[in-house]
């Protein structure tokens, strides 16, 4: 830090000189940049020199040190002021603390007191400047983070995680102007993906999405009614608020432009858009977003590179039926049951999902798409491959079904097939793990430190999980299995060697002779000596 600038104010030259000569200012990290013999001159030098610290006498002609301090602090509240006063003036000076004066020095001026005051002032200024620097850094960081904070806020809003007042407050914070009452809004979700060859880096899809985002932002830069963010699935979300224009025509033009401008040599770029219906109110935006996402998922059987409107999927063109709405809770439960191989529970949940009052074919096809999507997620999560993940022929049959009973039967087969495949894989994996644990215990039997925790750690599983698997596969707890293993080995050594009891205990991992004897007798119904004599 640069030397702190000090100004000395006193109508007596001797006092000013005494302050200057009393200590080594440079050693204190300070530099005397000026002196003044009265308050008027002091105010001029404050304006010119901008000192960090002012030492002022309390009694001076025309304007005393207290009034001078008040004038300085009015304009420069960060300047530290030290009043130099005599014992008979001290009580008067002390009453001025409320002005913001930092400290007092009593005459006659002693070097030790002056050093103490300057050290305290320097520490205080360094601390304040450190806080100021930190605040500047925090402001700069917040400025840089504003786009990400805004994106996070909009995503929370879309997910329905915020109350209306929270939305309004954050809209004000991010300076997003919307009319009061939250009129109708509409949401479009744009998905950009690419078929990447093995020789192309994984950065290509990321770069394509960022380029796409820039194109969309440029397209809507003059439109105050549009908010554009990336959602948590790296899709471009366009929110149209309080606009009378429909997003459909805009998105059809934008989708074509994106597909043309993002085309790269040797890479197939797909741009698909899902659009929700218009909804009023704060919560309506969440509904519109969910609808747009559902419309986008319809590309699995409608094809990519299209603009898909939710109302075309779920609304009967002849009358306005209520749209089908996903039961998120049931679907999440279904995915969990399938992913753990619980086929019966999954089928029970499927029955609840299909019990919804569908009013047309399109609606129960949307329900089928929900179920197929959750099954696919479960299969991919459990790393199933090939047709087990997505059997195109089976999916096509389900989505072409014209009657709910046919669709229900096909979906039950689909759910059962994936759940059974996951269960088979899980059982094979668990059985293989137990075989490895058994071999490990045979090898490590003589190590007295071997136990459930250490064995679980060796195979990177939790002790509770390993204990449950051992009980399931062997019918014994881990400790029971290990003890029986050790006792069988002990019996073999007792038969085939002349080793003493404590030596056998050492070799099977039970070094405590008494404990080993107790276990042996409990296992075989007699002591080791009795057992050996009978066998002889």
Short mmCIF file of C-alpha atoms in Angstrom, two decimals:
data_model
loop_
_atom_site.label_atom_id
_atom_site.label_comp_id
_atom_site.label_asym_id
_atom_site.label_seq_id
_atom_site.Cartn_x
_atom_site.Cartn_y
_atom_site.Cartn_z
CA UNK A 1 0.00 0.00 0.00
CA UNK A 2 1.24 3.53 -0.80
CA UNK A 3 2.25 5.76 2.16
CA UNK A 4 -0.71 7.36 3.90
CA UNK A 5 -0.87 11.14 3.40
CA UNK A 6 -0.82 13.26 6.58
CA UNK A 7 -1.76 16.94 6.99
CA UNK A 8 -0.75 18.84 10.16
CA UNK A 9 -2.85 21.85 11.23
CA UNK A 10 -1.71 24.13 14.09
CA UNK A 11 -1.26 27.90 14.44
CA UNK A 12 2.03 27.35 16.31
CA UNK A 13 5.04 26.46 14.17
CA UNK A 14 6.80 24.76 17.11
CA UNK A 15 3.91 22.32 17.62
CA UNK A 16 3.80 21.51 13.88
CA UNK A 17 7.57 20.96 13.88
CA UNK A 18 7.34 18.86 17.04
CA UNK A 19 4.74 16.59 15.40
CA UNK A 20 6.91 16.33 12.28
CA UNK A 21 10.11 15.44 14.22
CA UNK A 22 8.65 13.29 17.02
CA UNK A 23 8.53 10.00 15.07
CA UNK A 24 9.82 8.41 11.86
CA UNK A 25 6.69 8.84 9.70
CA UNK A 26 8.13 6.83 6.82
CA UNK A 27 8.63 3.87 9.12
CA UNK A 28 4.96 4.18 10.08
CA UNK A 29 3.97 3.93 6.42
CA UNK A 30 3.00 7.61 6.32
CA UNK A 31 4.13 10.81 4.61
CA UNK A 32 3.50 14.40 5.74
CA UNK A 33 2.24 16.09 2.58
CA UNK A 34 1.37 19.49 4.01
CA UNK A 35 1.06 21.87 6.96
CA UNK A 36 -1.47 24.61 7.68
CA UNK A 37 -1.42 27.40 10.27
CA UNK A 38 -5.17 27.97 10.36
CA UNK A 39 -8.46 26.32 9.42
CA UNK A 40 -8.96 28.21 6.15
CA UNK A 41 -5.55 27.16 4.88
CA UNK A 42 -6.25 23.61 6.10
CA UNK A 43 -9.50 23.42 4.09
CA UNK A 44 -7.66 24.55 0.93
CA UNK A 45 -4.97 21.89 1.43
CA UNK A 46 -7.55 19.20 2.07
CA UNK A 47 -9.13 20.06 -1.30
CA UNK A 48 -5.75 19.97 -3.09
CA UNK A 49 -3.88 17.14 -1.31
CA UNK A 50 -6.69 14.77 -0.26
CA UNK A 51 -4.92 13.59 2.89
CA UNK A 52 -5.80 10.31 4.63
CA UNK A 53 -5.13 11.70 8.14
CA UNK A 54 -5.41 15.22 9.61
CA UNK A 55 -3.77 16.22 12.92
CA UNK A 56 -5.38 19.48 14.14
CA UNK A 57 -5.00 21.70 17.20
CA UNK A 58 -8.24 22.36 19.04
CA UNK A 59 -7.79 26.13 19.57
CA UNK A 60 -6.98 28.24 16.51
CA UNK A 61 -8.00 31.77 15.45
CA UNK A 62 -11.28 32.34 13.55
CA UNK A 63 -12.21 28.61 13.38
CA UNK A 64 -11.28 26.03 16.02
CA UNK A 65 -10.25 22.40 15.39
CA UNK A 66 -13.70 21.02 16.20
CA UNK A 67 -15.47 23.17 13.61
CA UNK A 68 -12.69 22.43 11.11
CA UNK A 69 -13.15 18.70 11.72
CA UNK A 70 -16.89 19.02 11.17
CA UNK A 71 -16.34 20.86 7.87
CA UNK A 72 -13.82 18.27 6.64
CA UNK A 73 -15.94 15.24 7.60
CA UNK A 74 -19.01 16.68 5.90
CA UNK A 75 -17.22 16.46 2.53
CA UNK A 76 -14.71 13.68 3.18
CA UNK A 77 -16.11 11.23 5.76
CA UNK A 78 -13.25 8.75 5.15
CA UNK A 79 -10.53 11.14 6.38
CA UNK A 80 -9.25 10.25 9.85
CA UNK A 81 -8.95 13.26 12.17
CA UNK A 82 -6.83 13.39 15.33
CA UNK A 83 -7.36 16.37 17.66
CA UNK A 84 -4.30 17.65 19.53
CA UNK A 85 -5.45 19.09 22.86
CA UNK A 86 -4.26 20.04 26.31
CA UNK A 87 -5.51 18.57 29.59
CA UNK A 88 -7.71 21.58 30.29
CA UNK A 89 -9.26 21.32 26.79
CA UNK A 90 -9.72 17.56 26.78
CA UNK A 91 -13.26 17.44 28.18
CA UNK A 92 -14.40 19.92 25.50
CA UNK A 93 -12.66 17.91 22.80
CA UNK A 94 -14.14 14.64 24.03
CA UNK A 95 -17.67 15.99 23.59
CA UNK A 96 -17.00 16.16 19.84
CA UNK A 97 -16.66 12.40 19.44
CA UNK A 98 -20.09 12.28 17.83
CA UNK A 99 -18.66 14.25 14.89
CA UNK A 100 -16.61 11.23 13.89
CA UNK A 101 -13.17 12.31 15.16
CA UNK A 102 -10.92 9.24 15.24
CA UNK A 103 -8.63 9.98 18.22
CA UNK A 104 -7.05 12.59 20.55
CA UNK A 105 -3.45 13.33 21.53
CA UNK A 106 -2.69 15.22 24.72
CA UNK A 107 -0.05 17.91 24.96
CA UNK A 108 2.83 17.67 25.61
CA UNK A 109 3.15 15.28 22.69
CA UNK A 110 4.96 12.06 23.55
CA UNK A 111 6.48 9.81 20.88
CA UNK A 112 5.02 6.65 22.41
CA UNK A 113 1.48 8.04 22.32
CA UNK A 114 1.92 9.33 18.77
CA UNK A 115 3.22 5.92 17.62
CA UNK A 116 0.27 4.21 19.25
CA UNK A 117 -2.24 6.51 17.53
CA UNK A 118 -0.61 6.29 14.09
CA UNK A 119 -0.41 2.47 14.29
CA UNK A 120 -4.11 2.29 15.17
CA UNK A 121 -5.03 4.68 12.35
CA UNK A 122 -2.98 2.77 9.78
CA UNK A 123 -4.60 -0.55 10.80
CA UNK A 124 -8.06 1.03 10.60
CA UNK A 125 -7.44 2.52 7.13
CA UNK A 126 -5.91 -0.72 5.81
CA UNK A 127 -8.93 -2.64 7.08
CA UNK A 128 -11.39 -0.20 5.50
CA UNK A 129 -9.55 -0.22 2.18
CA UNK A 130 -9.44 -3.99 2.26
CA UNK A 131 -13.21 -4.03 2.71
CA UNK A 132 -13.62 -1.52 -0.12
CA UNK A 133 -11.46 -3.62 -2.44
CA UNK A 134 -13.45 -6.70 -1.48
CA UNK A 135 -16.73 -4.86 -2.11
CA UNK A 136 -15.49 -3.73 -5.53
CA UNK A 137 -14.52 -7.30 -6.35
CA UNK A 138 -17.91 -8.55 -5.15
CA UNK A 139 -19.71 -5.94 -7.28
CA UNK A 140 -17.63 -6.88 -10.32
CA UNK A 141 -18.29 -10.56 -9.67
CA UNK A 142 -22.01 -9.89 -9.32
CA UNK A 143 -22.01 -7.95 -12.60
CA UNK A 144 -20.34 -10.90 -14.31
CA UNK A 145 -22.76 -13.31 -12.65
CA UNK A 146 -25.95 -11.39 -13.45
CA UNK A 147 -26.72 -13.36 -16.66
CA UNK A 148 -26.29 -16.65 -14.79
CA UNK A 149 -28.30 -15.42 -11.79
CA UNK A 150 -31.08 -14.28 -14.11
CA UNK A 151 -31.02 -17.63 -15.89
CA UNK A 152 -31.25 -19.48 -12.56
CA UNK A 153 -34.16 -17.28 -11.46
CA UNK A 154 -36.12 -17.86 -14.67
CA UNK A 155 -35.51 -21.62 -14.42
CA UNK A 156 -36.78 -21.62 -10.83
CA UNK A 157 -39.84 -19.70 -12.01
CA UNK A 158 -40.44 -22.17 -14.83
CA UNK A 159 -40.17 -25.07 -12.39
CA UNK A 160 -42.78 -23.50 -10.09
CA UNK A 161 -40.29 -23.09 -7.23
CA UNK A 162 -41.09 -19.39 -6.56
CA UNK A 163 -44.08 -17.57 -5.11
CA UNK A 164 -45.59 -14.62 -6.96
CA UNK A 165 -43.99 -12.06 -4.63
CA UNK A 166 -40.57 -13.66 -5.11
CA UNK A 167 -41.03 -13.50 -8.88
CA UNK A 168 -42.01 -9.84 -8.75
CA UNK A 169 -39.08 -8.98 -6.49
CA UNK A 170 -36.53 -10.71 -8.73
CA UNK A 171 -38.09 -9.19 -11.85
CA UNK A 172 -37.43 -5.78 -10.31
CA UNK A 173 -33.87 -6.80 -9.38
CA UNK A 174 -33.07 -7.92 -12.93
CA UNK A 175 -34.86 -4.86 -14.38
CA UNK A 176 -37.34 -6.95 -16.36
CA UNK A 177 -40.41 -4.86 -17.07
CA UNK A 178 -43.77 -6.63 -17.27
CA UNK A 179 -47.29 -5.23 -16.95
CA UNK A 180 -49.13 -5.66 -13.67
CA UNK A 181 -51.48 -8.61 -13.42
CA UNK A 182 -49.25 -10.91 -15.47
CA UNK A 183 -51.25 -11.25 -18.73
CA UNK A 184 -51.14 -14.27 -21.01
CA UNK A 185 -47.75 -15.83 -21.72
CA UNK A 186 -46.46 -18.52 -24.05
CA UNK A 187 -43.28 -20.62 -23.97
CA UNK A 188 -41.20 -22.29 -26.68
CA UNK A 189 -38.35 -24.73 -26.01
CA UNK A 190 -35.69 -25.12 -28.71
CA UNK A 191 -33.52 -28.24 -28.71
CA UNK A 192 -30.32 -28.25 -30.79
CA UNK A 193 -28.43 -31.52 -31.10
CA UNK A 194 -25.96 -33.03 -33.50
CA UNK A 195 -24.88 -36.47 -34.58
CA UNK A 196 -21.20 -36.38 -33.67
CA UNK A 197 -18.74 -38.76 -35.33
CA UNK A 198 -16.06 -40.42 -33.17
CA UNK A 199 -13.38 -38.14 -34.58
CA UNK A 200 -15.28 -34.97 -33.64
CA UNK A 201 -14.73 -33.54 -30.14
CA UNK A 202 -17.54 -33.34 -27.57
CA UNK A 203 -17.24 -29.55 -27.65
CA UNK A 204 -19.11 -29.36 -30.97
CA UNK A 205 -22.65 -29.85 -29.51
CA UNK A 206 -21.91 -27.28 -26.78
CA UNK A 207 -20.66 -24.75 -29.33
CA UNK A 208 -23.70 -25.35 -31.51
CA UNK A 209 -26.07 -24.63 -28.62
CA UNK A 210 -24.21 -21.44 -27.72
CA UNK A 211 -24.30 -20.29 -31.33
CA UNK A 212 -27.99 -21.10 -31.44
CA UNK A 213 -28.57 -19.05 -28.27
CA UNK A 214 -26.79 -16.07 -29.85
CA UNK A 215 -28.94 -16.36 -32.98
CA UNK A 216 -32.15 -16.45 -30.92
CA UNK A 217 -31.04 -13.48 -28.81
CA UNK A 218 -30.21 -11.52 -31.97
CA UNK A 219 -33.58 -12.43 -33.50
CA UNK A 220 -35.47 -11.03 -30.48
CA UNK A 221 -33.11 -8.20 -29.45
CA UNK A 222 -35.66 -5.49 -30.25
CA UNK A 223 -38.58 -7.29 -28.60
CA UNK A 224 -39.15 -6.19 -24.96
CA UNK A 225 -41.73 -8.93 -24.39
CA UNK A 226 -39.28 -11.84 -24.83
CA UNK A 227 -37.04 -13.46 -22.20
CA UNK A 228 -34.47 -15.98 -23.44
CA UNK A 229 -32.55 -18.43 -21.20
CA UNK A 230 -30.99 -21.89 -21.27
CA UNK A 231 -32.83 -24.43 -19.13
CA UNK A 232 -31.25 -27.16 -17.03
CA UNK A 233 -31.26 -29.52 -20.01
CA UNK A 234 -29.23 -27.10 -22.19
CA UNK A 235 -32.26 -26.17 -24.28
CA UNK A 236 -33.09 -22.62 -25.35
CA UNK A 237 -36.28 -21.38 -23.67
CA UNK A 238 -38.15 -18.42 -25.14
CA UNK A 239 -40.73 -16.77 -22.88
CA UNK A 240 -43.24 -14.47 -24.58
CA UNK A 241 -44.91 -12.29 -21.94
CA UNK A 242 -47.72 -9.81 -22.58
CA UNK A 243 -47.33 -10.10 -26.33
CA UNK A 244 -50.27 -10.41 -28.69
CA UNK A 245 -48.15 -12.16 -31.31
CA UNK A 246 -48.18 -15.95 -31.44
CA UNK A 247 -44.86 -17.73 -31.07
CA UNK A 248 -45.78 -20.34 -33.66
CA UNK A 249 -45.11 -18.27 -36.79
CA UNK A 250 -41.94 -16.81 -35.25
CA UNK A 251 -40.63 -20.23 -34.29
CA UNK A 252 -41.30 -21.74 -37.69
CA UNK A 253 -39.15 -19.01 -39.27
CA UNK A 254 -36.51 -19.19 -36.52
CA UNK A 255 -36.28 -23.00 -36.67
CA UNK A 256 -35.57 -22.84 -40.40
CA UNK A 257 -32.95 -20.11 -39.91
CA UNK A 258 -31.21 -22.01 -37.12
CA UNK A 259 -31.11 -25.24 -39.07
CA UNK A 260 -29.58 -23.42 -42.02
CA UNK A 261 -27.08 -21.26 -40.09
CA UNK A 262 -25.90 -24.02 -37.72
CA UNK A 263 -25.18 -26.60 -40.41
CA UNK A 264 -21.58 -27.82 -40.21
CA UNK A 265 -19.75 -29.84 -42.82
CA UNK A 266 -19.97 -33.55 -42.02
CA UNK A 267 -22.24 -33.04 -38.99
CA UNK A 268 -26.02 -33.43 -39.03
CA UNK A 269 -27.57 -30.65 -36.93
CA UNK A 270 -31.15 -31.05 -35.69
CA UNK A 271 -33.29 -28.13 -34.49
CA UNK A 272 -36.63 -29.09 -32.94
CA UNK A 273 -39.07 -26.72 -31.21
CA UNK A 274 -41.86 -27.47 -28.75
CA UNK A 275 -44.46 -24.78 -28.03
CA UNK A 276 -46.95 -24.66 -25.16
CA UNK A 277 -50.35 -23.04 -25.16
CA UNK A 278 -51.07 -19.49 -23.99
CA UNK A 279 -51.78 -19.21 -20.26
CA UNK A 280 -52.60 -16.34 -17.91
CA UNK A 281 -51.20 -15.66 -14.44
CA UNK A 282 -47.84 -16.31 -12.79
CA UNK A 283 -48.37 -20.05 -12.48
CA UNK A 284 -49.55 -20.19 -16.09
CA UNK A 285 -45.97 -19.71 -17.25
CA UNK A 286 -44.95 -22.95 -15.47
CA UNK A 287 -47.79 -24.80 -17.20
CA UNK A 288 -46.80 -23.35 -20.58
CA UNK A 289 -43.19 -24.50 -20.06
CA UNK A 290 -44.26 -28.04 -19.12
CA UNK A 291 -46.46 -28.18 -22.20
CA UNK A 292 -43.61 -27.01 -24.44
CA UNK A 293 -41.32 -29.71 -22.99
CA UNK A 294 -43.99 -32.36 -23.55
CA UNK A 295 -44.47 -31.20 -27.13
CA UNK A 296 -40.71 -31.42 -27.64
CA UNK A 297 -40.66 -35.01 -26.35
CA UNK A 298 -43.18 -35.89 -29.05
CA UNK A 299 -40.30 -35.72 -31.56
CA UNK A 300 -39.51 -39.32 -30.60
CA UNK A 301 -42.25 -40.42 -32.95
CA UNK A 302 -43.07 -37.22 -34.88
CA UNK A 303 -39.46 -36.75 -36.01
CA UNK A 304 -36.82 -34.06 -35.50
CA UNK A 305 -36.46 -30.66 -37.25
CA UNK A 306 -40.06 -29.64 -36.64
CA UNK A 307 -42.09 -27.12 -34.71
CA UNK A 308 -44.44 -29.15 -32.51
CA UNK A 309 -47.39 -27.42 -30.82
CA UNK A 310 -48.82 -28.90 -27.64
CA UNK A 311 -52.38 -28.00 -28.59
CA UNK A 312 -52.07 -30.08 -31.78
CA UNK A 313 -51.24 -33.14 -29.69
CA UNK A 314 -53.88 -33.03 -27.00
CA UNK A 315 -56.76 -30.95 -28.34
CA UNK A 316 -59.53 -32.38 -30.47
CA UNK A 317 -59.97 -30.08 -33.46
CA UNK A 318 -63.77 -30.30 -33.25
CA UNK A 319 -64.16 -29.30 -29.61
CA UNK A 320 -62.01 -27.98 -26.77
CA UNK A 321 -61.51 -30.87 -24.37
CA UNK A 322 -59.39 -30.51 -21.27
CA UNK A 323 -55.73 -31.35 -22.10
CA UNK A 324 -54.02 -34.38 -20.59
CA UNK A 325 -51.70 -33.43 -17.72
CA UNK A 326 -48.82 -35.62 -16.56
CA UNK A 327 -48.86 -36.89 -12.98
CA UNK A 328 -45.21 -36.12 -12.17
CA UNK A 329 -45.29 -37.94 -8.84
CA UNK A 330 -46.61 -41.21 -10.32
CA UNK A 331 -44.13 -41.05 -13.20
CA UNK A 332 -41.20 -40.54 -10.83
CA UNK A 333 -42.36 -43.49 -8.75
CA UNK A 334 -42.70 -45.58 -11.92
CA UNK A 335 -39.14 -44.76 -12.99
CA UNK A 336 -37.82 -45.69 -9.54
CA UNK A 337 -39.62 -49.05 -9.45
CA UNK A 338 -38.44 -49.94 -12.97
CA UNK A 339 -34.86 -48.90 -12.17
CA UNK A 340 -34.72 -51.22 -9.14
CA UNK A 341 -36.34 -54.11 -11.00
CA UNK A 342 -39.59 -54.04 -9.00
CA UNK A 343 -41.87 -55.23 -11.82
CA UNK A 344 -45.09 -55.78 -9.85
CA UNK A 345 -44.93 -52.37 -8.18
CA UNK A 346 -44.19 -50.76 -11.55
CA UNK A 347 -47.25 -52.42 -13.12
CA UNK A 348 -49.42 -51.20 -10.25
CA UNK A 349 -48.25 -47.62 -10.86
CA UNK A 350 -48.82 -48.02 -14.59
CA UNK A 351 -52.44 -48.95 -13.90
CA UNK A 352 -52.89 -45.72 -11.89
CA UNK A 353 -51.36 -43.63 -14.68
CA UNK A 354 -53.65 -45.19 -17.29
CA UNK A 355 -56.69 -44.70 -15.08
CA UNK A 356 -56.78 -41.01 -16.11
CA UNK A 357 -60.01 -39.94 -17.90
CA UNK A 358 -58.74 -39.74 -21.51
CA UNK A 359 -61.13 -38.09 -23.94
CA UNK A 360 -59.38 -38.93 -27.24
CA UNK A 361 -56.66 -41.08 -28.79
CA UNK A 362 -54.07 -38.29 -28.74
CA UNK A 363 -54.34 -37.96 -24.97
CA UNK A 364 -53.63 -41.57 -24.09
CA UNK A 365 -50.79 -41.59 -26.64
CA UNK A 366 -49.27 -38.71 -24.66
CA UNK A 367 -49.61 -40.81 -21.50
CA UNK A 368 -47.89 -43.69 -23.32
CA UNK A 369 -45.05 -41.37 -24.29
CA UNK A 370 -44.63 -40.38 -20.62
CA UNK A 371 -44.39 -44.04 -19.57
CA UNK A 372 -41.99 -44.93 -22.42
CA UNK A 373 -39.76 -41.96 -21.52
CA UNK A 374 -39.53 -42.98 -17.84
CA UNK A 375 -38.74 -46.60 -18.79
CA UNK A 376 -36.03 -45.39 -21.15
CA UNK A 377 -34.49 -43.25 -18.41
CA UNK A 378 -34.48 -46.20 -16.01
CA UNK A 379 -32.88 -48.49 -18.64
CA UNK A 380 -30.16 -45.94 -19.45
CA UNK A 381 -29.54 -45.29 -15.75
CA UNK A 382 -28.93 -49.02 -15.24
CA UNK A 383 -26.78 -49.14 -18.40
CA UNK A 384 -28.93 -51.55 -20.35
CA UNK A 385 -27.97 -51.67 -24.02
CA UNK A 386 -29.52 -52.27 -27.41
CA UNK A 387 -33.24 -53.04 -27.69
CA UNK A 388 -33.53 -53.19 -23.91
CA UNK A 389 -33.11 -49.39 -23.87
CA UNK A 390 -35.37 -48.42 -26.77
CA UNK A 391 -37.07 -51.06 -28.88
CA UNK A 392 -38.23 -48.97 -31.85
CA UNK A 393 -40.64 -51.59 -33.13
CA UNK A 394 -42.33 -52.01 -29.77
CA UNK A 395 -42.52 -48.23 -29.24
CA UNK A 396 -44.03 -47.73 -32.71
CA UNK A 397 -46.74 -50.32 -31.94
CA UNK A 398 -47.61 -48.57 -28.69
CA UNK A 399 -47.84 -45.14 -30.26
CA UNK A 400 -49.99 -46.46 -33.12
CA UNK A 401 -52.47 -48.21 -30.83
CA UNK A 402 -56.01 -46.96 -31.39
CA UNK A 403 -57.64 -48.47 -28.29
CA UNK A 404 -56.70 -48.08 -24.66
CA UNK A 405 -56.92 -51.85 -23.81
CA UNK A 406 -54.40 -52.62 -26.59
CA UNK A 407 -52.13 -49.81 -25.47
CA UNK A 408 -52.33 -50.92 -21.83
CA UNK A 409 -51.32 -54.48 -22.74
CA UNK A 410 -48.35 -53.27 -24.82
CA UNK A 411 -47.19 -50.87 -22.11
CA UNK A 412 -47.42 -53.59 -19.45
CA UNK A 413 -45.20 -55.82 -21.60
CA UNK A 414 -42.74 -52.96 -22.11
CA UNK A 415 -42.55 -52.09 -18.40
CA UNK A 416 -42.25 -55.75 -17.39
CA UNK A 417 -39.50 -56.43 -19.97
CA UNK A 418 -37.29 -53.57 -18.81
CA UNK A 419 -37.90 -54.16 -15.09
CA UNK A 420 -37.09 -57.89 -15.47
CA UNK A 421 -33.93 -57.11 -17.47
CA UNK A 422 -32.76 -54.71 -14.76
CA UNK A 423 -33.59 -57.21 -12.02
CA UNK A 424 -31.64 -59.98 -13.81
CA UNK A 425 -28.65 -57.72 -14.24
CA UNK A 426 -28.82 -56.65 -10.60
CA UNK A 427 -29.00 -60.25 -9.35
CA UNK A 428 -26.07 -61.29 -11.53
CA UNK A 429 -24.04 -58.36 -10.28
CA UNK A 430 -24.89 -59.05 -6.64
CA UNK A 431 -24.18 -62.77 -7.00
CA UNK A 432 -20.82 -62.03 -8.56
CA UNK A 433 -20.02 -59.63 -5.72
CA UNK A 434 -20.77 -62.26 -3.06
CA UNK A 435 -18.59 -64.82 -4.88
CA UNK A 436 -15.74 -62.31 -4.83
CA UNK A 437 -16.31 -61.56 -1.14
CA UNK A 438 -16.25 -65.27 -0.28
CA UNK A 439 -12.95 -65.71 -2.11
CA UNK A 440 -11.59 -62.62 -0.36
CA UNK A 441 -12.55 -63.97 3.08
CA UNK A 442 -10.91 -67.35 2.31
CA UNK A 443 -7.73 -65.52 1.45
CA UNK A 444 -7.83 -63.03 4.34
CA UNK A 445 -9.20 -65.38 6.99
CA UNK A 446 -6.00 -65.33 9.06
CA UNK A 447 -6.12 -61.52 9.35
CA UNK A 448 -7.74 -60.66 12.68
CA UNK A 449 -8.58 -57.17 11.37
CA UNK A 450 -10.92 -58.45 8.66
CA UNK A 451 -14.53 -57.51 9.36
CA UNK A 452 -17.67 -56.21 7.69
CA UNK A 453 -16.46 -52.58 7.40
CA UNK A 454 -13.01 -53.40 6.02
CA UNK A 455 -14.43 -55.92 3.54
CA UNK A 456 -17.09 -53.49 2.35
CA UNK A 457 -14.40 -50.85 1.87
CA UNK A 458 -12.30 -53.29 -0.17
CA UNK A 459 -15.22 -53.74 -2.60
CA UNK A 460 -16.39 -50.08 -2.56
CA UNK A 461 -19.85 -50.79 -1.13
CA UNK A 462 -21.47 -49.74 2.11
CA UNK A 463 -21.32 -52.11 5.12
CA UNK A 464 -25.12 -52.13 5.35
CA UNK A 465 -25.52 -53.12 1.68
CA UNK A 466 -22.90 -55.88 1.94
CA UNK A 467 -24.47 -57.21 5.14
CA UNK A 468 -27.90 -57.42 3.50
CA UNK A 469 -26.48 -59.17 0.42
CA UNK A 470 -24.61 -61.73 2.58
CA UNK A 471 -27.78 -62.51 4.50
CA UNK A 472 -29.76 -62.81 1.27
CA UNK A 473 -27.20 -65.02 -0.54
CA UNK A 474 -25.94 -67.21 2.34
CA UNK A 475 -28.74 -67.14 4.91
CA UNK A 476 -26.18 -65.97 7.48
CA UNK A 477 -25.01 -62.61 8.74
CA UNK A 478 -21.52 -61.54 7.73
CA UNK A 479 -20.13 -62.33 11.18
CA UNK A 480 -21.83 -65.73 11.26
CA UNK A 481 -20.45 -66.62 7.83
CA UNK A 482 -16.88 -65.49 8.68
CA UNK A 483 -16.96 -67.29 12.05
CA UNK A 484 -18.16 -70.54 10.44
CA UNK A 485 -15.44 -70.21 7.81
CA UNK A 486 -12.81 -69.82 10.50
CA UNK A 487 -14.17 -72.73 12.52
CA UNK A 488 -14.07 -75.06 9.49
CA UNK A 489 -10.45 -74.08 8.92
CA UNK A 490 -9.70 -74.59 12.62
CA UNK A 491 -11.27 -78.07 12.49
CA UNK A 492 -9.12 -78.94 9.49
CA UNK A 493 -5.93 -77.78 11.22
CA UNK A 494 -6.89 -79.67 14.38
CA UNK A 495 -7.25 -82.88 12.38
CA UNK A 496 -4.21 -82.53 10.15
CA UNK A 497 -1.58 -80.84 12.37
CA UNK A 498 -0.15 -80.97 15.86
CA UNK A 499 -0.55 -77.23 16.34
CA UNK A 500 -1.60 -76.04 19.77
CA UNK A 501 -4.97 -74.37 20.24
CA UNK A 502 -3.63 -70.81 20.41
CA UNK A 503 -1.54 -71.42 17.28
CA UNK A 504 -4.61 -72.57 15.36
CA UNK A 505 -6.50 -69.52 16.64
CA UNK A 506 -3.72 -67.29 15.28
CA UNK A 507 -3.88 -68.94 11.86
CA UNK A 508 -7.65 -68.47 11.51
CA UNK A 509 -7.64 -64.83 12.66
CA UNK A 510 -8.77 -65.26 16.30
CA UNK A 511 -5.66 -64.52 18.38
CA UNK A 512 -7.47 -64.46 21.75
CA UNK A 513 -7.07 -68.10 23.05
CA UNK A 514 -10.00 -67.88 25.46
CA UNK A 515 -12.39 -66.39 22.89
CA UNK A 516 -11.22 -68.94 20.31
CA UNK A 517 -11.87 -71.83 22.75
CA UNK A 518 -15.36 -70.52 23.49
CA UNK A 519 -16.20 -70.24 19.78
CA UNK A 520 -14.80 -73.70 19.03
CA UNK A 521 -16.78 -75.35 21.79
CA UNK A 522 -19.94 -73.51 20.73
CA UNK A 523 -19.46 -74.69 17.12
CA UNK A 524 -18.53 -78.33 17.75
CA UNK A 525 -20.02 -79.05 21.20
CA UNK A 526 -16.66 -79.98 22.84
CA UNK A 527 -13.30 -78.45 23.60
CA UNK A 528 -10.35 -78.79 21.22
CA UNK A 529 -8.61 -81.37 23.41
CA UNK A 530 -11.81 -83.43 23.65
CA UNK A 531 -12.33 -83.12 19.89
CA UNK A 532 -8.76 -84.20 19.13
CA UNK A 533 -8.92 -87.15 21.57
CA UNK A 534 -12.22 -88.37 20.11
CA UNK A 535 -10.89 -88.12 16.55
CA UNK A 536 -7.71 -89.99 17.58
#
